[in-house]
Amino acid sequence: MFTLNCIFILQAVTADRDKDFGAAINLYEESLKYFLPLVHYEEDPKMKEKLRARVEGYQKRCRELKSRTGGHSDNRHAQLTAVCRTSSNLMTGKDN
């Protein structure tokens, strides 16, 4: 399970760096599904604290990305909406 987490996190960080925020959000969220149980069941207090700190960092970054994209995990949707807001015709789809 830890190896799978590492794969998701590496992919999330890569997507984040490449500004593919939608993919990054999805990958951070997917990794958290596996990380949270690891933290819960870890018996070594030092390791548990390290895992907890990582999880909190990933959760914080995921929240930051969601706030940038208006809560959408699909960054293209947020970009398209931003472009459409420049004209009321684009938002409504009506021609004048």
Short mmCIF file of C-alpha atoms in Angstrom, two decimals:
data_model
loop_
_atom_site.label_atom_id
_atom_site.label_comp_id
_atom_site.label_asym_id
_atom_site.label_seq_id
_atom_site.Cartn_x
_atom_site.Cartn_y
_atom_site.Cartn_z
CA MET A 1 0.00 0.00 0.00
CA PHE A 2 2.87 2.39 0.82
CA THR A 3 4.38 1.84 -2.64
CA LEU A 4 1.07 2.67 -4.29
CA ASN A 5 0.94 5.87 -2.24
CA CYS A 6 4.41 6.83 -3.41
CA ILE A 7 3.34 6.38 -7.02
CA PHE A 8 0.26 8.58 -6.55
CA ILE A 9 2.26 11.26 -4.75
CA LEU A 10 5.02 11.32 -7.36
CA GLN A 11 2.40 11.66 -10.08
CA ALA A 12 0.55 14.36 -8.11
CA VAL A 13 3.72 16.40 -7.58
CA THR A 14 4.63 16.03 -11.26
CA ALA A 15 1.16 17.13 -12.37
CA ASP A 16 1.28 20.01 -9.89
CA ARG A 17 4.69 21.14 -11.21
CA ASP A 18 3.38 20.88 -14.80
CA LYS A 19 0.40 23.05 -13.78
CA ASP A 20 -2.05 20.25 -14.54
CA PHE A 21 -3.98 21.14 -11.41
CA GLY A 22 -6.99 18.95 -12.15
CA ALA A 23 -4.86 15.83 -12.35
CA ALA A 24 -2.86 16.93 -9.30
CA ILE A 25 -6.02 17.33 -7.23
CA ASN A 26 -7.30 13.90 -8.26
CA LEU A 27 -3.95 12.27 -7.51
CA TYR A 28 -3.54 13.98 -4.13
CA GLU A 29 -7.07 12.89 -3.19
CA GLU A 30 -6.42 9.33 -4.34
CA SER A 31 -3.19 9.14 -2.34
CA LEU A 32 -4.96 10.39 0.77
CA LYS A 33 -7.36 7.46 0.57
CA TYR A 34 -4.36 5.23 1.23
CA PHE A 35 -2.32 7.49 3.50
CA LEU A 36 -5.00 8.12 6.11
CA PRO A 37 -5.34 4.44 7.10
CA LEU A 38 -1.55 4.15 7.23
CA VAL A 39 -1.42 6.98 9.75
CA HIS A 40 -4.25 5.48 11.77
CA TYR A 41 -2.70 2.03 12.06
CA GLU A 42 0.96 3.04 12.45
CA GLU A 43 2.20 1.93 15.85
CA ASP A 44 5.59 3.68 15.95
CA PRO A 45 4.93 7.20 17.34
CA LYS A 46 7.81 8.80 15.40
CA MET A 47 6.74 7.26 12.11
CA LYS A 48 3.12 8.12 12.82
CA GLU A 49 4.05 11.77 13.32
CA LYS A 50 6.08 11.82 10.09
CA LEU A 51 3.19 10.31 8.16
CA ARG A 52 0.74 12.73 9.77
CA ALA A 53 2.91 15.71 8.76
CA ARG A 54 3.07 14.48 5.16
CA VAL A 55 -0.66 13.90 5.02
CA GLU A 56 -1.33 17.39 6.37
CA GLY A 57 0.98 18.85 3.71
CA TYR A 58 -0.78 16.97 0.92
CA GLN A 59 -4.21 17.96 2.26
CA LYS A 60 -3.14 21.61 2.43
CA ARG A 61 -1.80 21.57 -1.12
CA CYS A 62 -4.96 19.88 -2.39
CA ARG A 63 -7.09 22.58 -0.72
CA GLU A 64 -4.89 25.31 -2.25
CA LEU A 65 -5.29 23.83 -5.72
CA LYS A 66 -9.05 23.48 -5.28
CA SER A 67 -9.32 27.12 -4.25
CA ARG A 68 -7.33 28.16 -7.34
CA THR A 69 -9.58 26.18 -9.64
CA GLY A 70 -12.82 27.21 -7.98
CA GLY A 71 -13.27 23.79 -6.42
CA HIS A 72 -13.14 21.98 -9.75
CA SER A 73 -10.68 19.15 -10.14
CA ASP A 74 -10.81 19.70 -13.89
CA ASN A 75 -8.59 22.72 -14.50
CA ARG A 76 -9.82 23.03 -18.09
CA HIS A 77 -13.32 23.66 -16.79
CA ALA A 78 -12.06 26.49 -14.58
CA GLN A 79 -10.07 27.99 -17.47
CA LEU A 80 -13.03 27.81 -19.85
CA THR A 81 -15.34 29.39 -17.30
CA ALA A 82 -12.85 32.22 -16.74
CA VAL A 83 -12.68 32.89 -20.49
CA CYS A 84 -16.46 32.80 -20.83
CA ARG A 85 -16.89 35.34 -18.06
CA THR A 86 -15.24 37.95 -20.28
CA SER A 87 -18.44 38.18 -22.34
CA SER A 88 -22.07 37.76 -21.37
CA ASN A 89 -22.73 36.22 -24.81
CA LEU A 90 -20.24 33.49 -24.11
CA MET A 91 -21.77 32.72 -20.70
CA THR A 92 -25.35 32.52 -22.01
CA GLY A 93 -24.60 31.15 -25.47
CA LYS A 94 -26.88 33.76 -27.05
CA ASP A 95 -26.02 35.71 -30.19
CA ASN A 96 -26.97 39.36 -30.46
#
